[in-house]
Structure formats: C-alpha cells, structure tokens
C-alpha cells in the first residue's frame, strides 16, 4: 500500500544552481545511473554533455525532481527533469535510477509529463497518457486519459516557481527525441516504462480512491 500524508506549501529547494548540480554529480559518482527512454538511451551522459544539467530541486513523498531551466520548442515550454524515486522503491540488487522526463504545462494549466512522441512527415505529437477504452453505441472507442500524466497537485506551484526563474527560456528542439521514446504515428498507447508502475500501484485496491468503488452515479440515463 502506498504511503499517504497531508503535504502543504511545497517549494523548490533553496540550494543554488551550482549546489544542485554538485549534488546531482555526486549521485552519479556513487553509482546512480541515468535511464532515458529516448535517443540518449545508448549514451545517457549525452544529456549532461548537451547542457541538461539540473539547476533546481523539488521533493515530494520521498521522490526528488532535479530540473533544468525552462526551455521551449515550436510546440510548448517545458523543463527537463530527472526523477529519483525513494530508496524503498529501488531493488537493492540494482543501481538506483535517475529517470529523465519532460514536464510541461498544458492549456488546462496543469503540469504534466508526456509518455512518448511521434514525429514524421504526417505527425508531430506527444503521448497524452494511459489509454481508456469505452463502448459507445455498440462500438469500442479509445482515448488518451490525460489525467494520468498529471503531476501531483502538491508540487504544481513549485514547478511554476522554477519555470519563472529564467526570463528568456532557451529554444530547444532536441530534448523531446533525447528523452522520450519514439513511437509509430498510430500508437497512442504508452509504453511499459509508463504503465508498469501505475499497474503495480493500482493492483492494490487500497491505493484507489474509495477502494475503486463508485463515488456517485446517475439514477436515470442521460
């Protein structure tokens, strides 16, 4: 069962950019490994060589987010981040992983993390989360459940603060392909690196809101 707690007023660490970078470097020296899903997978340190060194830190529920300054491309503004899960979530037989992610604030004013991306002559989009399937008028339809990419509400304001610390963000057209996994044009389903942790957490009904039972329902159709 996941731990729960009431957390308020989460703020970025008061550490300087240099201090955050040194702390991150120390993690690598101690054996932590960067585990990107995108093109940087073969050479993870390429991310640091290309300037994606974290300068900010936000923590919540034992998870640490190491974040770069704000960047942008033709589609959106974003932060490149490295997620370090609590030690209890990392098997002892493995090196603890630093998971590179992109974080962006979409039109709904919620910070989210895209799951994968497609880019070709015909498509240019980012994955919007897990897929839900519904039956309507006898036909099955599927759609992306964007709420599954939402960052916790408790850290939304902290990410806002980090994103405003640079007045002139750097244009960046490389981060998406380096960090995110490239998918075929017609694949909206996220890959296992996104779905597996959610599946494990959801397998215990105690982790679900109201135990997975309906909170409310309609007594008449429509």
PDB file of C-alpha atoms in Angstrom:
ATOM      1  CA  UNK A   1       0.000   0.000   0.000  1.00  0.00           C
ATOM      2  CA  UNK A   2       1.266   3.474  -0.857  1.00  0.00           C
ATOM      3  CA  UNK A   3       2.075   5.822   1.999  1.00  0.00           C
ATOM      4  CA  UNK A   4      -0.243   8.801   2.356  1.00  0.00           C
ATOM      5  CA  UNK A   5       0.251  12.147   4.054  1.00  0.00           C
ATOM      6  CA  UNK A   6      -1.077  15.701   4.041  1.00  0.00           C
ATOM      7  CA  UNK A   7       1.561  17.867   2.367  1.00  0.00           C
ATOM      8  CA  UNK A   8       1.249  21.644   2.006  1.00  0.00           C
ATOM      9  CA  UNK A   9       3.355  24.515   0.764  1.00  0.00           C
ATOM     10  CA  UNK A  10       5.891  22.524  -1.266  1.00  0.00           C
ATOM     11  CA  UNK A  11       8.635  24.825  -2.535  1.00  0.00           C
ATOM     12  CA  UNK A  12      11.784  24.392  -4.621  1.00  0.00           C
ATOM     13  CA  UNK A  13      14.938  23.722  -2.643  1.00  0.00           C
ATOM     14  CA  UNK A  14      16.770  26.892  -1.535  1.00  0.00           C
ATOM     15  CA  UNK A  15      20.007  25.414  -2.912  1.00  0.00           C
ATOM     16  CA  UNK A  16      21.777  27.367  -5.639  1.00  0.00           C
ATOM     17  CA  UNK A  17      22.019  26.023  -9.174  1.00  0.00           C
ATOM     18  CA  UNK A  18      25.652  25.124  -8.540  1.00  0.00           C
ATOM     19  CA  UNK A  19      24.786  23.239  -5.349  1.00  0.00           C
ATOM     20  CA  UNK A  20      22.049  21.269  -7.090  1.00  0.00           C
ATOM     21  CA  UNK A  21      24.420  20.382  -9.936  1.00  0.00           C
ATOM     22  CA  UNK A  22      27.067  19.216  -7.453  1.00  0.00           C
ATOM     23  CA  UNK A  23      24.548  17.086  -5.592  1.00  0.00           C
ATOM     24  CA  UNK A  24      23.410  15.503  -8.851  1.00  0.00           C
ATOM     25  CA  UNK A  25      27.002  14.827  -9.875  1.00  0.00           C
ATOM     26  CA  UNK A  26      27.639  13.184  -6.504  1.00  0.00           C
ATOM     27  CA  UNK A  27      24.759  10.788  -7.151  1.00  0.00           C
ATOM     28  CA  UNK A  28      26.406   9.702 -10.401  1.00  0.00           C
ATOM     29  CA  UNK A  29      29.729   9.276  -8.613  1.00  0.00           C
ATOM     30  CA  UNK A  30      28.013   6.964  -6.113  1.00  0.00           C
ATOM     31  CA  UNK A  31      26.717   4.744  -8.881  1.00  0.00           C
ATOM     32  CA  UNK A  32      23.298   6.148  -9.713  1.00  0.00           C
ATOM     33  CA  UNK A  33      22.510   5.655 -13.386  1.00  0.00           C
ATOM     34  CA  UNK A  34      20.578   7.884 -15.814  1.00  0.00           C
ATOM     35  CA  UNK A  35      17.959   5.777 -17.611  1.00  0.00           C
ATOM     36  CA  UNK A  36      16.431   7.661 -20.565  1.00  0.00           C
ATOM     37  CA  UNK A  37      13.829   6.044 -22.821  1.00  0.00           C
ATOM     38  CA  UNK A  38      14.682   8.127 -25.885  1.00  0.00           C
ATOM     39  CA  UNK A  39      17.626   8.524 -28.245  1.00  0.00           C
ATOM     40  CA  UNK A  40      20.017   9.184 -25.334  1.00  0.00           C
ATOM     41  CA  UNK A  41      19.457   5.617 -24.109  1.00  0.00           C
ATOM     42  CA  UNK A  42      22.709   4.356 -25.626  1.00  0.00           C
ATOM     43  CA  UNK A  43      24.736   7.183 -24.118  1.00  0.00           C
ATOM     44  CA  UNK A  44      22.834   8.655 -21.144  1.00  0.00           C
ATOM     45  CA  UNK A  45      25.638  11.071 -20.234  1.00  0.00           C
ATOM     46  CA  UNK A  46      24.953  12.725 -23.566  1.00  0.00           C
ATOM     47  CA  UNK A  47      22.162  14.563 -21.766  1.00  0.00           C
ATOM     48  CA  UNK A  48      24.643  16.278 -19.474  1.00  0.00           C
ATOM     49  CA  UNK A  49      27.077  16.916 -22.318  1.00  0.00           C
ATOM     50  CA  UNK A  50      24.282  18.711 -24.167  1.00  0.00           C
ATOM     51  CA  UNK A  51      23.581  21.023 -21.264  1.00  0.00           C
ATOM     52  CA  UNK A  52      20.760  19.217 -19.452  1.00  0.00           C
ATOM     53  CA  UNK A  53      22.356  19.632 -16.049  1.00  0.00           C
ATOM     54  CA  UNK A  54      19.779  20.198 -13.304  1.00  0.00           C
ATOM     55  CA  UNK A  55      19.713  23.568 -11.588  1.00  0.00           C
ATOM     56  CA  UNK A  56      16.634  23.202  -9.360  1.00  0.00           C
ATOM     57  CA  UNK A  57      15.284  20.589  -6.988  1.00  0.00           C
ATOM     58  CA  UNK A  58      11.763  19.796  -5.780  1.00  0.00           C
ATOM     59  CA  UNK A  59      10.886  16.991  -3.371  1.00  0.00           C
ATOM     60  CA  UNK A  60       7.608  15.270  -2.527  1.00  0.00           C
ATOM     61  CA  UNK A  61       6.783  11.973  -0.772  1.00  0.00           C
ATOM     62  CA  UNK A  62      10.470  10.988  -0.806  1.00  0.00           C
ATOM     63  CA  UNK A  63      10.724  11.481  -4.570  1.00  0.00           C
ATOM     64  CA  UNK A  64      13.209  14.057  -5.856  1.00  0.00           C
ATOM     65  CA  UNK A  65      12.802  16.010  -9.089  1.00  0.00           C
ATOM     66  CA  UNK A  66      16.039  17.524 -10.436  1.00  0.00           C
ATOM     67  CA  UNK A  67      15.068  20.161 -13.003  1.00  0.00           C
ATOM     68  CA  UNK A  68      16.762  22.238 -15.689  1.00  0.00           C
ATOM     69  CA  UNK A  69      15.859  25.804 -16.537  1.00  0.00           C
ATOM     70  CA  UNK A  70      12.828  26.379 -18.748  1.00  0.00           C
ATOM     71  CA  UNK A  71      13.160  25.591 -22.449  1.00  0.00           C
ATOM     72  CA  UNK A  72      10.792  25.755 -25.398  1.00  0.00           C
ATOM     73  CA  UNK A  73      10.233  24.425 -28.895  1.00  0.00           C
ATOM     74  CA  UNK A  74       7.642  25.148 -31.553  1.00  0.00           C
ATOM     75  CA  UNK A  75       5.002  23.260 -29.575  1.00  0.00           C
ATOM     76  CA  UNK A  76       5.389  24.025 -25.886  1.00  0.00           C
ATOM     77  CA  UNK A  77       7.517  25.248 -22.979  1.00  0.00           C
ATOM     78  CA  UNK A  78       8.996  22.588 -20.758  1.00  0.00           C
ATOM     79  CA  UNK A  79      11.507  21.556 -18.115  1.00  0.00           C
ATOM     80  CA  UNK A  80      13.853  18.612 -18.491  1.00  0.00           C
ATOM     81  CA  UNK A  81      13.939  16.661 -15.257  1.00  0.00           C
ATOM     82  CA  UNK A  82      15.463  13.610 -13.600  1.00  0.00           C
ATOM     83  CA  UNK A  83      13.228  11.704 -11.204  1.00  0.00           C
ATOM     84  CA  UNK A  84      14.820   9.880  -8.280  1.00  0.00           C
ATOM     85  CA  UNK A  85      12.417   7.542  -6.520  1.00  0.00           C
ATOM     86  CA  UNK A  86      12.732   6.708  -2.811  1.00  0.00           C
ATOM     87  CA  UNK A  87      15.289   4.042  -1.964  1.00  0.00           C
ATOM     88  CA  UNK A  88      12.481   1.702  -0.886  1.00  0.00           C
ATOM     89  CA  UNK A  89      11.183   1.685  -4.469  1.00  0.00           C
ATOM     90  CA  UNK A  90      14.517   0.594  -5.950  1.00  0.00           C
ATOM     91  CA  UNK A  91      15.518  -3.098  -5.686  1.00  0.00           C
ATOM     92  CA  UNK A  92      18.807  -3.431  -3.807  1.00  0.00           C
ATOM     93  CA  UNK A  93      20.321  -5.616  -6.484  1.00  0.00           C
ATOM     94  CA  UNK A  94      20.098  -2.762  -8.973  1.00  0.00           C
ATOM     95  CA  UNK A  95      21.735   0.613  -9.183  1.00  0.00           C
ATOM     96  CA  UNK A  96      19.294   3.372  -8.306  1.00  0.00           C
ATOM     97  CA  UNK A  97      17.978   5.006 -11.444  1.00  0.00           C
ATOM     98  CA  UNK A  98      17.550   8.649 -12.399  1.00  0.00           C
ATOM     99  CA  UNK A  99      14.648   8.729 -14.843  1.00  0.00           C
ATOM    100  CA  UNK A 100      14.777  11.611 -17.376  1.00  0.00           C
ATOM    101  CA  UNK A 101      11.390  13.169 -18.069  1.00  0.00           C
ATOM    102  CA  UNK A 102       9.899  16.222 -19.749  1.00  0.00           C
ATOM    103  CA  UNK A 103       7.493  18.375 -17.769  1.00  0.00           C
ATOM    104  CA  UNK A 104       5.200  20.878 -19.436  1.00  0.00           C
ATOM    105  CA  UNK A 105       2.186  22.985 -18.519  1.00  0.00           C
ATOM    106  CA  UNK A 106      -0.651  22.461 -20.949  1.00  0.00           C
ATOM    107  CA  UNK A 107      -3.711  24.524 -21.816  1.00  0.00           C
ATOM    108  CA  UNK A 108      -5.542  23.247 -18.735  1.00  0.00           C
ATOM    109  CA  UNK A 109      -2.804  24.896 -16.621  1.00  0.00           C
ATOM    110  CA  UNK A 110      -1.663  21.566 -15.182  1.00  0.00           C
ATOM    111  CA  UNK A 111       1.948  20.380 -15.183  1.00  0.00           C
ATOM    112  CA  UNK A 112       2.188  17.046 -16.963  1.00  0.00           C
ATOM    113  CA  UNK A 113       4.769  14.578 -18.196  1.00  0.00           C
ATOM    114  CA  UNK A 114       4.346  13.208 -21.759  1.00  0.00           C
ATOM    115  CA  UNK A 115       4.756   9.477 -22.220  1.00  0.00           C
ATOM    116  CA  UNK A 116       6.263   9.195 -25.740  1.00  0.00           C
ATOM    117  CA  UNK A 117       6.160  11.033 -29.045  1.00  0.00           C
ATOM    118  CA  UNK A 118       5.577  10.615 -32.777  1.00  0.00           C
ATOM    119  CA  UNK A 119       7.313  12.670 -35.422  1.00  0.00           C
ATOM    120  CA  UNK A 120       7.146  12.137 -39.170  1.00  0.00           C
ATOM    121  CA  UNK A 121       6.059  13.909 -42.336  1.00  0.00           C
ATOM    122  CA  UNK A 122       2.465  13.302 -41.255  1.00  0.00           C
ATOM    123  CA  UNK A 123       2.528  13.547 -37.451  1.00  0.00           C
ATOM    124  CA  UNK A 124       4.072  15.607 -34.665  1.00  0.00           C
ATOM    125  CA  UNK A 125       2.583  14.951 -31.219  1.00  0.00           C
ATOM    126  CA  UNK A 126       3.389  13.806 -27.694  1.00  0.00           C
ATOM    127  CA  UNK A 127       1.786  10.931 -25.820  1.00  0.00           C
ATOM    128  CA  UNK A 128      -1.028  12.037 -23.517  1.00  0.00           C
ATOM    129  CA  UNK A 129      -1.018   9.178 -21.030  1.00  0.00           C
ATOM    130  CA  UNK A 130      -2.666   5.835 -20.471  1.00  0.00           C
ATOM    131  CA  UNK A 131      -5.429   4.701 -22.812  1.00  0.00           C
ATOM    132  CA  UNK A 132      -9.038   4.116 -21.786  1.00  0.00           C
ATOM    133  CA  UNK A 133     -11.440   2.060 -23.841  1.00  0.00           C
ATOM    134  CA  UNK A 134     -15.181   2.602 -23.821  1.00  0.00           C
ATOM    135  CA  UNK A 135     -18.141   1.150 -25.711  1.00  0.00           C
ATOM    136  CA  UNK A 136     -20.488   3.689 -27.259  1.00  0.00           C
ATOM    137  CA  UNK A 137     -23.479   2.722 -29.393  1.00  0.00           C
ATOM    138  CA  UNK A 138     -22.107  -0.777 -29.618  1.00  0.00           C
ATOM    139  CA  UNK A 139     -18.707   0.317 -30.887  1.00  0.00           C
ATOM    140  CA  UNK A 140     -15.478   0.342 -28.937  1.00  0.00           C
ATOM    141  CA  UNK A 141     -13.546   3.607 -28.846  1.00  0.00           C
ATOM    142  CA  UNK A 142     -10.311   4.534 -27.142  1.00  0.00           C
ATOM    143  CA  UNK A 143      -8.922   7.817 -25.936  1.00  0.00           C
ATOM    144  CA  UNK A 144      -5.945   9.130 -24.013  1.00  0.00           C
ATOM    145  CA  UNK A 145      -6.663   9.736 -20.336  1.00  0.00           C
ATOM    146  CA  UNK A 146      -4.574  12.898 -19.996  1.00  0.00           C
ATOM    147  CA  UNK A 147      -5.104  12.995 -16.236  1.00  0.00           C
ATOM    148  CA  UNK A 148      -2.747  10.013 -15.941  1.00  0.00           C
ATOM    149  CA  UNK A 149       0.147  12.301 -16.902  1.00  0.00           C
ATOM    150  CA  UNK A 150      -0.692  14.962 -14.295  1.00  0.00           C
ATOM    151  CA  UNK A 151       1.952  15.752 -11.709  1.00  0.00           C
ATOM    152  CA  UNK A 152       0.702  15.749  -8.104  1.00  0.00           C
ATOM    153  CA  UNK A 153      -1.260  18.838  -7.152  1.00  0.00           C
ATOM    154  CA  UNK A 154       1.090  19.400  -4.219  1.00  0.00           C
ATOM    155  CA  UNK A 155       4.017  20.308  -6.482  1.00  0.00           C
ATOM    156  CA  UNK A 156       2.231  22.295  -9.199  1.00  0.00           C
ATOM    157  CA  UNK A 157       3.066  25.637  -7.565  1.00  0.00           C
ATOM    158  CA  UNK A 158       6.700  24.635  -7.018  1.00  0.00           C
ATOM    159  CA  UNK A 159       7.083  23.830 -10.720  1.00  0.00           C
ATOM    160  CA  UNK A 160       5.519  27.196 -11.543  1.00  0.00           C
ATOM    161  CA  UNK A 161       8.170  28.881  -9.406  1.00  0.00           C
ATOM    162  CA  UNK A 162      11.006  27.020 -11.130  1.00  0.00           C
ATOM    163  CA  UNK A 163       9.635  27.781 -14.593  1.00  0.00           C
ATOM    164  CA  UNK A 164       9.615  31.534 -13.896  1.00  0.00           C
ATOM    165  CA  UNK A 165      13.197  31.792 -12.697  1.00  0.00           C
ATOM    166  CA  UNK A 166      14.503  32.322 -16.224  1.00  0.00           C
ATOM    167  CA  UNK A 167      13.091  35.313 -18.087  1.00  0.00           C
ATOM    168  CA  UNK A 168      14.282  34.196 -21.523  1.00  0.00           C
ATOM    169  CA  UNK A 169      13.978  30.417 -21.971  1.00  0.00           C
ATOM    170  CA  UNK A 170      16.322  28.684 -24.386  1.00  0.00           C
ATOM    171  CA  UNK A 171      14.914  27.288 -27.640  1.00  0.00           C
ATOM    172  CA  UNK A 172      15.407  23.539 -27.699  1.00  0.00           C
ATOM    173  CA  UNK A 173      14.429  21.125 -30.471  1.00  0.00           C
ATOM    174  CA  UNK A 174      16.484  18.152 -29.206  1.00  0.00           C
ATOM    175  CA  UNK A 175      15.101  17.334 -25.778  1.00  0.00           C
ATOM    176  CA  UNK A 176      11.957  15.532 -26.959  1.00  0.00           C
ATOM    177  CA  UNK A 177      13.836  12.961 -29.034  1.00  0.00           C
ATOM    178  CA  UNK A 178      16.615  12.512 -26.476  1.00  0.00           C
ATOM    179  CA  UNK A 179      14.300  11.912 -23.515  1.00  0.00           C
ATOM    180  CA  UNK A 180      11.089  10.412 -24.918  1.00  0.00           C
ATOM    181  CA  UNK A 181      10.604   7.144 -26.749  1.00  0.00           C
ATOM    182  CA  UNK A 182       9.769   7.490 -30.457  1.00  0.00           C
ATOM    183  CA  UNK A 183       6.525   5.729 -31.417  1.00  0.00           C
ATOM    184  CA  UNK A 184       4.843   4.912 -34.734  1.00  0.00           C
ATOM    185  CA  UNK A 185       2.395   7.564 -35.934  1.00  0.00           C
ATOM    186  CA  UNK A 186      -0.649   5.484 -34.972  1.00  0.00           C
ATOM    187  CA  UNK A 187       0.442   4.409 -31.474  1.00  0.00           C
ATOM    188  CA  UNK A 188      -1.316   6.328 -28.731  1.00  0.00           C
ATOM    189  CA  UNK A 189      -0.721   3.650 -26.081  1.00  0.00           C
ATOM    190  CA  UNK A 190       2.182   4.499 -23.767  1.00  0.00           C
ATOM    191  CA  UNK A 191       4.984   2.017 -23.313  1.00  0.00           C
ATOM    192  CA  UNK A 192       5.584  -0.210 -20.307  1.00  0.00           C
ATOM    193  CA  UNK A 193       8.013   2.209 -18.642  1.00  0.00           C
ATOM    194  CA  UNK A 194       4.971   4.441 -18.064  1.00  0.00           C
ATOM    195  CA  UNK A 195       2.236   1.862 -17.492  1.00  0.00           C
ATOM    196  CA  UNK A 196       4.017  -0.720 -15.315  1.00  0.00           C
ATOM    197  CA  UNK A 197       4.429   1.400 -12.148  1.00  0.00           C
ATOM    198  CA  UNK A 198       0.794   2.516 -12.373  1.00  0.00           C
ATOM    199  CA  UNK A 199      -0.390  -1.066 -12.856  1.00  0.00           C
ATOM    200  CA  UNK A 200       1.545  -2.198  -9.787  1.00  0.00           C
ATOM    201  CA  UNK A 201       0.103   0.588  -7.638  1.00  0.00           C
ATOM    202  CA  UNK A 202      -3.443   0.024  -8.897  1.00  0.00           C
ATOM    203  CA  UNK A 203      -3.250  -3.712  -8.226  1.00  0.00           C
ATOM    204  CA  UNK A 204      -3.737  -2.944  -4.517  1.00  0.00           C
ATOM    205  CA  UNK A 205      -7.303  -1.642  -4.210  1.00  0.00           C
ATOM    206  CA  UNK A 206      -6.354   0.200  -1.029  1.00  0.00           C
ATOM    207  CA  UNK A 207      -4.452   2.632  -3.255  1.00  0.00           C
ATOM    208  CA  UNK A 208      -7.576   3.509  -5.246  1.00  0.00           C
ATOM    209  CA  UNK A 209      -9.907   6.372  -4.409  1.00  0.00           C
ATOM    210  CA  UNK A 210     -12.786   4.912  -2.381  1.00  0.00           C
ATOM    211  CA  UNK A 211     -11.278   1.470  -2.947  1.00  0.00           C
ATOM    212  CA  UNK A 212     -12.123   1.658  -6.635  1.00  0.00           C
ATOM    213  CA  UNK A 213     -15.866   1.814  -5.915  1.00  0.00           C
ATOM    214  CA  UNK A 214     -18.155   4.416  -7.454  1.00  0.00           C
ATOM    215  CA  UNK A 215     -18.239   7.702  -5.610  1.00  0.00           C
ATOM    216  CA  UNK A 216     -21.511   8.723  -7.282  1.00  0.00           C
ATOM    217  CA  UNK A 217     -23.785   7.511 -10.046  1.00  0.00           C
ATOM    218  CA  UNK A 218     -26.795   8.627 -12.101  1.00  0.00           C
ATOM    219  CA  UNK A 219     -30.179   7.121 -11.319  1.00  0.00           C
ATOM    220  CA  UNK A 220     -31.536   7.832 -14.835  1.00  0.00           C
ATOM    221  CA  UNK A 221     -29.873   7.511 -18.218  1.00  0.00           C
ATOM    222  CA  UNK A 222     -28.598  10.822 -19.664  1.00  0.00           C
TER     223      UNK A 222
END
